[in-house]
């Protein structure tokens, strides 16, 4: 007998971790695999800055091991408000900031508060998978809008317009983007804000990679329009190198009161899940207020690795890749014939090149198909080995 699980959970997908099993199997048989599937800088040579580790330690030793407020530790919310003022010139009151267990929990709480059966969320195609899978989990429908590969994956504004329906609840912007690395221009963002205003829709803006750009600066939609209601998600995982501590935040930015009820529903859910990690929240105050030099160093190293990956991939016959302006992903197109689909390609590269990537269709069936995503977080020597492995796999006939 089987106890039947709910279909909403059975349908849950996360391509980034789906191909871990065949990679582990290969490693068990004695082959070393280079894992370029997960966007975790700490898994490579980027370590959490010492003063942040110390602050976490101190918070624990000082006894901050109990539950905290559901909205988050007030000193951290104040530090976040200051940071947003500094970075984006925004005046976001601490009452409109909620600290979450990573952005991931912010996505769950937000879409849980927003999506009813049949509601639609406009998402970039391709996009970071949880926005689609959590929307589906709540009975909604993610509707991808095209992003244009030939134009460095900038958003197709006409496609955004034509995909808006009576059921659309919000437009999602992820810039810098995962998986394409696109950094949206101010003029594209202005146009997206105009579309949102015209259709009275809020914008959801995921800004987790806002400090990780290579030349082209990140612009937050919140600086482009002061009127369009926005829910902004950000977090510490990537820029402060604490992916395992699980701390992020959600901000409600509204010149009127159209987000009031949504925020109240979000807060009800937040109370029901108690709080984010108390010591980690205190450590994040030190992260925001302490030295930021590790970010400059990280960006410098990542730029070199990005340039190398892009050059090698574009030299390989059968692959081409647009230059990412932010985040730490490349999203090459598979042009070589011979593979059933992109998953088949990724499994082939794993088997013959011993490198694990993520199949592009995991980020969107239509716009991600026949692509794959690689991180360029690995040190140069490892990046070289990975690119050699990819090249070898391309020469092995099917
Ligand atoms: C666009 C985007 N948002 C959110 C997350 C998850 O962030 P967190 O660690 O804060 O849950 C990721 C992780 O890869 C991401 O790429």
Short mmCIF file of C-alpha atoms and ligand atoms in Angstrom, two decimals:
data_model
loop_
_atom_site.label_atom_id
_atom_site.label_comp_id
_atom_site.label_asym_id
_atom_site.label_seq_id
_atom_site.Cartn_x
_atom_site.Cartn_y
_atom_site.Cartn_z
CA UNK A 1 0.00 0.00 0.00
CA UNK A 2 1.14 3.57 -0.74
CA UNK A 3 0.03 6.75 1.01
CA UNK A 4 -0.68 8.96 -1.94
CA UNK A 5 1.18 12.30 -2.00
CA UNK A 6 -0.54 15.49 -3.15
CA UNK A 7 -0.20 16.04 -6.90
CA UNK A 8 1.06 19.60 -6.36
CA UNK A 9 4.17 18.19 -4.66
CA UNK A 10 4.66 15.37 -7.17
CA UNK A 11 4.75 17.97 -9.94
CA UNK A 12 7.49 20.04 -8.25
CA UNK A 13 10.66 20.35 -10.34
CA UNK A 14 14.10 21.90 -9.81
CA UNK A 15 16.32 21.12 -12.77
CA UNK A 16 19.42 22.56 -11.09
CA UNK A 17 19.52 19.62 -8.69
CA UNK A 18 17.73 17.00 -10.85
CA UNK A 19 20.86 15.65 -12.55
CA UNK A 20 22.77 15.23 -9.32
CA UNK A 21 21.96 11.48 -9.13
CA UNK A 22 23.65 10.43 -12.41
CA UNK A 23 26.65 12.63 -11.48
CA UNK A 24 26.93 10.96 -8.06
CA UNK A 25 26.69 7.55 -9.70
CA UNK A 26 29.55 8.45 -12.02
CA UNK A 27 31.63 9.58 -9.04
CA UNK A 28 30.87 6.32 -7.22
CA UNK A 29 32.35 4.46 -10.17
CA UNK A 30 35.61 6.36 -9.59
CA UNK A 31 35.33 9.27 -12.08
CA UNK A 32 35.90 12.78 -10.76
CA UNK A 33 33.12 15.15 -11.84
CA UNK A 34 33.41 18.95 -12.08
CA UNK A 35 30.16 20.33 -10.71
CA UNK A 36 29.19 23.50 -12.55
CA UNK A 37 25.47 23.11 -11.94
CA UNK A 38 24.81 25.01 -8.71
CA UNK A 39 25.21 28.76 -8.23
CA UNK A 40 27.02 28.49 -4.92
CA UNK A 41 30.22 30.58 -4.69
CA UNK A 42 31.11 28.94 -1.36
CA UNK A 43 31.43 25.57 -3.10
CA UNK A 44 34.44 27.02 -4.95
CA UNK A 45 37.18 29.39 -3.74
CA UNK A 46 34.96 32.19 -2.40
CA UNK A 47 34.87 32.05 1.39
CA UNK A 48 32.60 33.98 3.76
CA UNK A 49 34.49 37.10 4.98
CA UNK A 50 36.05 36.65 8.41
CA UNK A 51 34.15 39.52 10.08
CA UNK A 52 30.82 38.02 8.99
CA UNK A 53 31.74 34.59 10.36
CA UNK A 54 32.81 36.21 13.61
CA UNK A 55 29.55 38.13 13.89
CA UNK A 56 27.61 34.86 13.53
CA UNK A 57 29.78 33.25 16.18
CA UNK A 58 29.34 36.22 18.53
CA UNK A 59 25.57 36.22 18.04
CA UNK A 60 25.45 32.58 19.09
CA UNK A 61 27.82 33.07 22.05
CA UNK A 62 25.89 36.14 23.17
CA UNK A 63 22.81 33.95 23.39
CA UNK A 64 20.70 35.07 20.42
CA UNK A 65 19.56 31.52 19.89
CA UNK A 66 15.88 31.99 20.58
CA UNK A 67 13.04 32.87 18.19
CA UNK A 68 13.07 36.37 16.74
CA UNK A 69 10.31 38.64 15.41
CA UNK A 70 8.41 37.30 12.40
CA UNK A 71 9.12 40.49 10.41
CA UNK A 72 12.81 40.19 11.20
CA UNK A 73 15.33 41.75 13.57
CA UNK A 74 14.72 45.50 13.64
CA UNK A 75 18.41 46.47 13.46
CA UNK A 76 18.79 44.37 10.34
CA UNK A 77 15.69 45.91 8.76
CA UNK A 78 17.13 49.35 9.53
CA UNK A 79 20.45 48.36 7.94
CA UNK A 80 18.57 47.04 4.88
CA UNK A 81 16.61 50.33 4.60
CA UNK A 82 19.92 52.26 4.74
CA UNK A 83 21.45 49.98 2.13
CA UNK A 84 18.49 50.47 -0.20
CA UNK A 85 18.74 54.22 0.27
CA UNK A 86 22.46 54.12 -0.56
CA UNK A 87 22.19 51.77 -3.53
CA UNK A 88 18.86 52.79 -5.09
CA UNK A 89 17.95 56.09 -3.42
CA UNK A 90 14.75 54.43 -2.14
CA UNK A 91 12.94 55.44 1.02
CA UNK A 92 11.61 52.12 2.22
CA UNK A 93 10.24 52.15 5.74
CA UNK A 94 11.31 49.24 7.99
CA UNK A 95 7.59 48.38 8.29
CA UNK A 96 7.71 47.42 4.62
CA UNK A 97 10.67 45.07 4.97
CA UNK A 98 10.35 41.43 6.01
CA UNK A 99 13.40 39.22 6.59
CA UNK A 100 13.00 35.72 5.19
CA UNK A 101 14.82 32.39 5.12
CA UNK A 102 16.53 33.29 1.85
CA UNK A 103 14.74 34.82 -1.11
CA UNK A 104 13.40 31.30 -1.61
CA UNK A 105 11.06 31.69 1.35
CA UNK A 106 10.15 35.20 0.17
CA UNK A 107 9.02 33.67 -3.17
CA UNK A 108 6.93 31.06 -1.35
CA UNK A 109 5.28 33.60 0.96
CA UNK A 110 4.71 36.15 -1.79
CA UNK A 111 3.19 33.77 -4.31
CA UNK A 112 1.25 32.08 -1.52
CA UNK A 113 -0.28 35.46 -0.72
CA UNK A 114 -0.83 36.44 -4.36
CA UNK A 115 -1.79 33.46 -6.51
CA UNK A 116 -5.26 31.90 -6.63
CA UNK A 117 -6.26 28.98 -8.86
CA UNK A 118 -5.86 30.01 -12.51
CA UNK A 119 -3.95 33.25 -11.82
CA UNK A 120 -1.02 34.04 -14.05
CA UNK A 121 2.46 35.35 -13.31
CA UNK A 122 4.47 36.83 -16.18
CA UNK A 123 8.01 35.48 -15.88
CA UNK A 124 11.08 36.00 -18.06
CA UNK A 125 11.69 33.10 -20.45
CA UNK A 126 14.02 31.51 -19.44
CA UNK A 127 13.86 32.13 -15.69
CA UNK A 128 14.95 30.95 -12.25
CA UNK A 129 12.69 27.88 -11.76
CA UNK A 130 11.04 28.48 -8.33
CA UNK A 131 8.98 31.41 -9.66
CA UNK A 132 7.31 28.99 -12.06
CA UNK A 133 7.14 25.93 -9.83
CA UNK A 134 5.79 27.80 -6.79
CA UNK A 135 3.19 29.54 -8.98
CA UNK A 136 2.07 26.11 -10.19
CA UNK A 137 2.13 24.75 -6.62
CA UNK A 138 -0.53 27.33 -5.73
CA UNK A 139 -2.65 26.40 -8.76
CA UNK A 140 -1.47 29.32 -10.90
CA UNK A 141 0.10 29.47 -14.32
CA UNK A 142 3.55 30.91 -15.05
CA UNK A 143 3.46 32.68 -18.42
CA UNK A 144 6.94 33.21 -19.89
CA UNK A 145 7.68 36.36 -21.86
CA UNK A 146 10.38 36.12 -24.47
CA UNK A 147 13.86 37.43 -23.81
CA UNK A 148 15.95 37.94 -26.94
CA UNK A 149 19.13 35.88 -27.11
CA UNK A 150 20.57 37.83 -30.09
CA UNK A 151 20.25 41.00 -28.01
CA UNK A 152 21.97 39.64 -24.90
CA UNK A 153 18.68 38.27 -23.64
CA UNK A 154 16.99 41.63 -23.18
CA UNK A 155 13.23 41.45 -22.57
CA UNK A 156 10.90 41.48 -25.57
CA UNK A 157 8.56 44.32 -24.57
CA UNK A 158 5.94 43.48 -27.19
CA UNK A 159 5.82 39.94 -25.90
CA UNK A 160 5.25 41.19 -22.35
CA UNK A 161 2.36 43.29 -23.60
CA UNK A 162 0.79 40.51 -25.64
CA UNK A 163 0.93 38.01 -22.77
CA UNK A 164 -1.01 40.14 -20.30
CA UNK A 165 -4.47 38.74 -19.61
CA UNK A 166 -7.27 39.34 -17.14
CA UNK A 167 -5.66 36.75 -14.88
CA UNK A 168 -2.19 38.35 -14.80
CA UNK A 169 -1.23 39.19 -11.21
CA UNK A 170 2.26 40.64 -11.65
CA UNK A 171 5.27 41.02 -13.93
CA UNK A 172 8.48 39.41 -12.71
CA UNK A 173 11.83 41.04 -13.50
CA UNK A 174 15.06 39.19 -12.64
CA UNK A 175 18.04 41.42 -13.41
CA UNK A 176 20.86 40.39 -13.42
CA UNK A 177 19.16 37.30 -14.70
CA UNK A 178 19.56 33.66 -13.82
CA UNK A 179 20.23 31.74 -16.10
CA UNK A 180 21.18 34.23 -18.86
CA UNK A 181 23.21 36.86 -16.95
CA UNK A 182 21.28 39.66 -18.72
CA UNK A 183 21.30 43.06 -17.01
CA UNK A 184 18.24 45.01 -18.10
CA UNK A 185 18.76 48.55 -19.39
CA UNK A 186 17.10 51.55 -17.83
CA UNK A 187 15.05 52.14 -20.97
CA UNK A 188 13.73 48.55 -21.02
CA UNK A 189 12.87 48.84 -17.34
CA UNK A 190 11.12 52.16 -17.95
CA UNK A 191 9.02 50.50 -20.64
CA UNK A 192 8.19 47.55 -18.35
CA UNK A 193 7.12 50.06 -15.68
CA UNK A 194 4.91 51.83 -18.26
CA UNK A 195 3.28 48.52 -19.20
CA UNK A 196 2.74 47.69 -15.52
CA UNK A 197 1.20 51.13 -14.90
CA UNK A 198 -1.04 50.87 -17.94
CA UNK A 199 -2.40 47.50 -16.79
CA UNK A 200 -2.33 48.34 -13.06
CA UNK A 201 -0.01 45.49 -12.25
CA UNK A 202 2.70 45.32 -9.62
CA UNK A 203 6.27 44.43 -10.54
CA UNK A 204 8.16 41.74 -8.65
CA UNK A 205 11.88 42.48 -8.86
CA UNK A 206 14.49 39.86 -7.89
CA UNK A 207 17.76 41.71 -7.28
CA UNK A 208 19.91 39.00 -5.69
CA UNK A 209 22.78 39.56 -8.15
CA UNK A 210 22.66 43.38 -8.04
CA UNK A 211 26.27 43.73 -6.84
CA UNK A 212 27.66 41.15 -9.27
CA UNK A 213 27.91 42.98 -12.60
CA UNK A 214 30.75 43.39 -15.09
CA UNK A 215 30.76 46.91 -16.45
CA UNK A 216 27.04 47.38 -17.01
CA UNK A 217 25.58 48.61 -13.70
CA UNK A 218 22.43 47.15 -12.21
CA UNK A 219 19.41 49.44 -12.30
CA UNK A 220 16.53 48.62 -9.98
CA UNK A 221 13.07 49.21 -11.45
CA UNK A 222 12.35 50.99 -8.16
CA UNK A 223 14.65 53.83 -9.27
CA UNK A 224 12.94 54.09 -12.64
CA UNK A 225 9.37 54.49 -11.43
CA UNK A 226 8.29 55.84 -8.06
CA UNK A 227 4.61 55.09 -8.70
CA UNK A 228 4.37 51.50 -9.88
CA UNK A 229 3.85 49.23 -6.85
CA UNK A 230 6.76 46.87 -6.45
CA UNK A 231 7.72 43.88 -4.38
CA UNK A 232 11.50 43.66 -4.30
CA UNK A 233 13.32 40.51 -3.26
CA UNK A 234 16.96 40.51 -2.31
CA UNK A 235 19.28 38.43 -0.19
CA UNK A 236 22.72 37.87 1.23
CA UNK A 237 23.47 34.41 -0.19
CA UNK A 238 25.54 35.43 -3.19
CA UNK A 239 27.15 38.82 -2.44
CA UNK A 240 27.97 38.01 1.19
CA UNK A 241 28.86 34.38 0.54
CA UNK A 242 26.43 32.85 3.02
CA UNK A 243 24.25 30.59 0.84
CA UNK A 244 23.93 28.08 3.68
CA UNK A 245 22.76 30.58 6.28
CA UNK A 246 19.52 31.20 4.40
CA UNK A 247 18.85 34.93 4.84
CA UNK A 248 17.01 37.21 2.42
CA UNK A 249 14.39 39.91 2.48
CA UNK A 250 11.20 41.10 0.79
CA UNK A 251 10.32 44.79 0.47
CA UNK A 252 6.97 46.34 -0.38
CA UNK A 253 7.46 49.64 -2.23
CA UNK A 254 4.30 51.58 -2.91
CA UNK A 255 3.47 55.28 -3.16
CA UNK A 256 -0.22 54.53 -2.51
CA UNK A 257 -1.79 51.70 -0.56
CA UNK A 258 -2.46 49.12 -3.26
CA UNK A 259 0.01 46.61 -1.76
CA UNK A 260 -1.40 46.96 1.77
CA UNK A 261 -3.61 43.85 1.78
CA UNK A 262 -1.00 41.75 -0.01
CA UNK A 263 1.58 42.76 2.58
CA UNK A 264 -0.81 41.91 5.42
CA UNK A 265 -1.44 38.46 3.93
CA UNK A 266 2.31 37.99 3.50
CA UNK A 267 2.85 38.95 7.16
CA UNK A 268 0.18 36.47 8.30
CA UNK A 269 2.06 33.73 6.51
CA UNK A 270 5.33 35.05 7.97
CA UNK A 271 3.92 34.79 11.50
CA UNK A 272 2.79 31.22 10.85
CA UNK A 273 6.36 30.22 9.91
CA UNK A 274 7.74 31.94 13.06
CA UNK A 275 10.97 33.66 11.96
CA UNK A 276 14.20 33.57 9.98
CA UNK A 277 17.40 32.42 11.74
CA UNK A 278 18.02 34.79 14.64
CA UNK A 279 21.86 34.62 14.85
CA UNK A 280 22.21 34.80 11.06
CA UNK A 281 20.10 37.98 11.00
CA UNK A 282 22.43 39.61 13.52
CA UNK A 283 25.46 38.58 11.46
CA UNK A 284 23.88 40.24 8.42
CA UNK A 285 23.93 43.59 10.23
CA UNK A 286 27.72 43.20 10.38
CA UNK A 287 27.72 42.14 6.71
CA UNK A 288 25.90 45.32 5.62
CA UNK A 289 27.81 47.67 7.90
CA UNK A 290 31.30 46.13 7.63
CA UNK A 291 33.88 46.24 4.83
CA UNK A 292 32.58 45.44 1.34
CA UNK A 293 35.97 44.82 -0.28
CA UNK A 294 35.31 41.11 -0.82
CA UNK A 295 32.65 42.05 -3.39
CA UNK A 296 35.13 44.01 -5.52
CA UNK A 297 37.58 41.10 -5.34
CA UNK A 298 34.90 38.60 -6.22
CA UNK A 299 33.72 40.62 -9.22
CA UNK A 300 37.31 40.92 -10.48
CA UNK A 301 37.86 37.15 -10.28
CA UNK A 302 34.46 36.39 -11.81
CA UNK A 303 35.04 38.71 -14.73
CA UNK A 304 38.23 36.83 -15.65
CA UNK A 305 36.43 33.48 -15.39
CA UNK A 306 33.48 34.77 -17.42
CA UNK A 307 35.74 36.05 -20.19
CA UNK A 308 37.54 32.73 -20.29
CA UNK A 309 34.34 30.63 -20.39
CA UNK A 310 32.77 32.81 -23.10
CA UNK A 311 35.91 32.69 -25.25
CA UNK A 312 36.31 28.91 -24.97
CA UNK A 313 32.63 28.17 -25.62
CA UNK A 314 32.44 30.48 -28.62
CA UNK A 315 35.52 28.77 -30.07
CA UNK A 316 33.83 25.36 -29.91
CA UNK A 317 32.06 24.20 -33.01
CA UNK A 318 28.38 23.64 -32.37
CA UNK A 319 28.06 26.05 -29.41
CA UNK A 320 27.56 29.79 -29.10
CA UNK A 321 27.02 32.01 -26.11
CA UNK A 322 26.01 35.62 -25.44
CA UNK A 323 28.23 37.57 -23.04
CA UNK A 324 26.55 37.81 -19.62
CA UNK A 325 26.76 41.27 -17.98
CA UNK A 326 25.96 40.04 -14.49
CA UNK A 327 25.46 37.08 -12.11
CA UNK A 328 27.77 34.07 -12.63
CA UNK A 329 26.13 32.02 -15.35
CA UNK A 330 26.59 31.45 -19.06
CA UNK A 331 23.70 30.08 -21.06
CA UNK A 332 25.09 28.64 -24.32
CA UNK A 333 23.01 27.53 -27.27
CA UNK A 334 23.53 23.97 -28.50
CA UNK A 335 23.73 24.26 -32.28
CA UNK A 336 25.48 20.98 -33.02
CA UNK A 337 23.11 18.32 -34.31
CA UNK A 338 22.84 14.84 -32.81
CA UNK A 339 21.15 15.28 -29.48
CA UNK A 340 17.52 14.45 -28.74
CA UNK A 341 17.22 17.42 -26.43
CA UNK A 342 19.28 19.55 -24.06
CA UNK A 343 18.99 17.03 -21.19
CA UNK A 344 20.42 14.37 -23.47
CA UNK A 345 23.29 16.78 -24.27
CA UNK A 346 24.00 17.49 -20.60
CA UNK A 347 24.03 13.76 -19.79
CA UNK A 348 26.39 13.16 -22.74
CA UNK A 349 28.79 15.86 -21.46
CA UNK A 350 28.62 14.34 -17.98
CA UNK A 351 29.45 10.89 -19.33
CA UNK A 352 32.19 11.87 -21.78
CA UNK A 353 33.49 15.19 -20.43
CA UNK A 354 32.88 14.62 -16.69
CA UNK A 355 31.36 18.05 -16.16
CA UNK A 356 27.85 18.62 -14.81
CA UNK A 357 25.77 21.45 -16.30
CA UNK A 358 22.02 22.13 -16.12
CA UNK A 359 19.74 21.55 -19.10
CA UNK A 360 18.28 24.84 -20.34
CA UNK A 361 14.74 23.47 -20.58
CA UNK A 362 14.78 23.35 -16.77
CA UNK A 363 14.55 27.17 -16.92
CA UNK A 364 11.78 27.19 -19.52
CA UNK A 365 10.68 24.58 -22.04
CA UNK A 366 10.17 27.08 -24.86
CA UNK A 367 12.91 29.67 -24.38
CA UNK A 368 15.50 27.53 -22.59
CA UNK A 369 15.33 24.41 -24.79
CA UNK A 370 18.56 23.37 -26.60
CA UNK A 371 20.65 25.45 -24.20
CA UNK A 372 22.53 24.62 -21.04
CA UNK A 373 23.60 26.63 -18.03
CA UNK A 374 27.06 26.63 -16.54
CA UNK A 375 28.37 28.58 -13.57
CA UNK A 376 31.72 30.32 -14.04
CA UNK A 377 32.49 30.32 -10.32
CA UNK A 378 35.29 27.77 -10.48
CA UNK A 379 38.96 28.83 -10.18
CA UNK A 380 40.72 29.22 -13.53
CA UNK A 381 42.42 25.84 -13.42
CA UNK A 382 39.11 24.08 -12.83
CA UNK A 383 37.38 26.22 -15.49
CA UNK A 384 40.10 25.13 -17.94
CA UNK A 385 39.55 21.45 -17.11
CA UNK A 386 35.78 21.88 -17.41
CA UNK A 387 36.03 23.58 -20.80
CA UNK A 388 38.45 20.85 -21.97
CA UNK A 389 35.92 18.25 -20.82
CA UNK A 390 33.13 19.99 -22.71
CA UNK A 391 35.27 20.12 -25.83
CA UNK A 392 36.15 16.44 -25.54
CA UNK A 393 32.48 15.52 -25.13
CA UNK A 394 31.63 17.46 -28.28
CA UNK A 395 34.08 15.41 -30.28
CA UNK A 396 32.69 12.07 -29.04
CA UNK A 397 30.19 10.86 -31.59
CA UNK A 398 26.76 9.82 -30.45
C1 LIG B 1 17.43 34.76 -9.21
C2 LIG B 1 17.56 34.04 -7.91
N1 LIG B 1 16.74 34.36 -6.89
C3 LIG B 1 16.84 33.72 -5.71
C4 LIG B 1 17.77 32.72 -5.49
C5 LIG B 1 17.80 32.01 -4.16
O1 LIG B 1 18.22 32.88 -3.19
P1 LIG B 1 18.31 32.53 -1.65
O2 LIG B 1 19.58 31.79 -1.40
O3 LIG B 1 18.29 33.87 -0.99
O4 LIG B 1 17.12 31.70 -1.30
C6 LIG B 1 18.64 32.36 -6.52
C7 LIG B 1 19.63 31.27 -6.32
O5 LIG B 1 20.28 30.79 -7.21
C8 LIG B 1 18.54 33.04 -7.76
O6 LIG B 1 19.34 32.74 -8.78
#
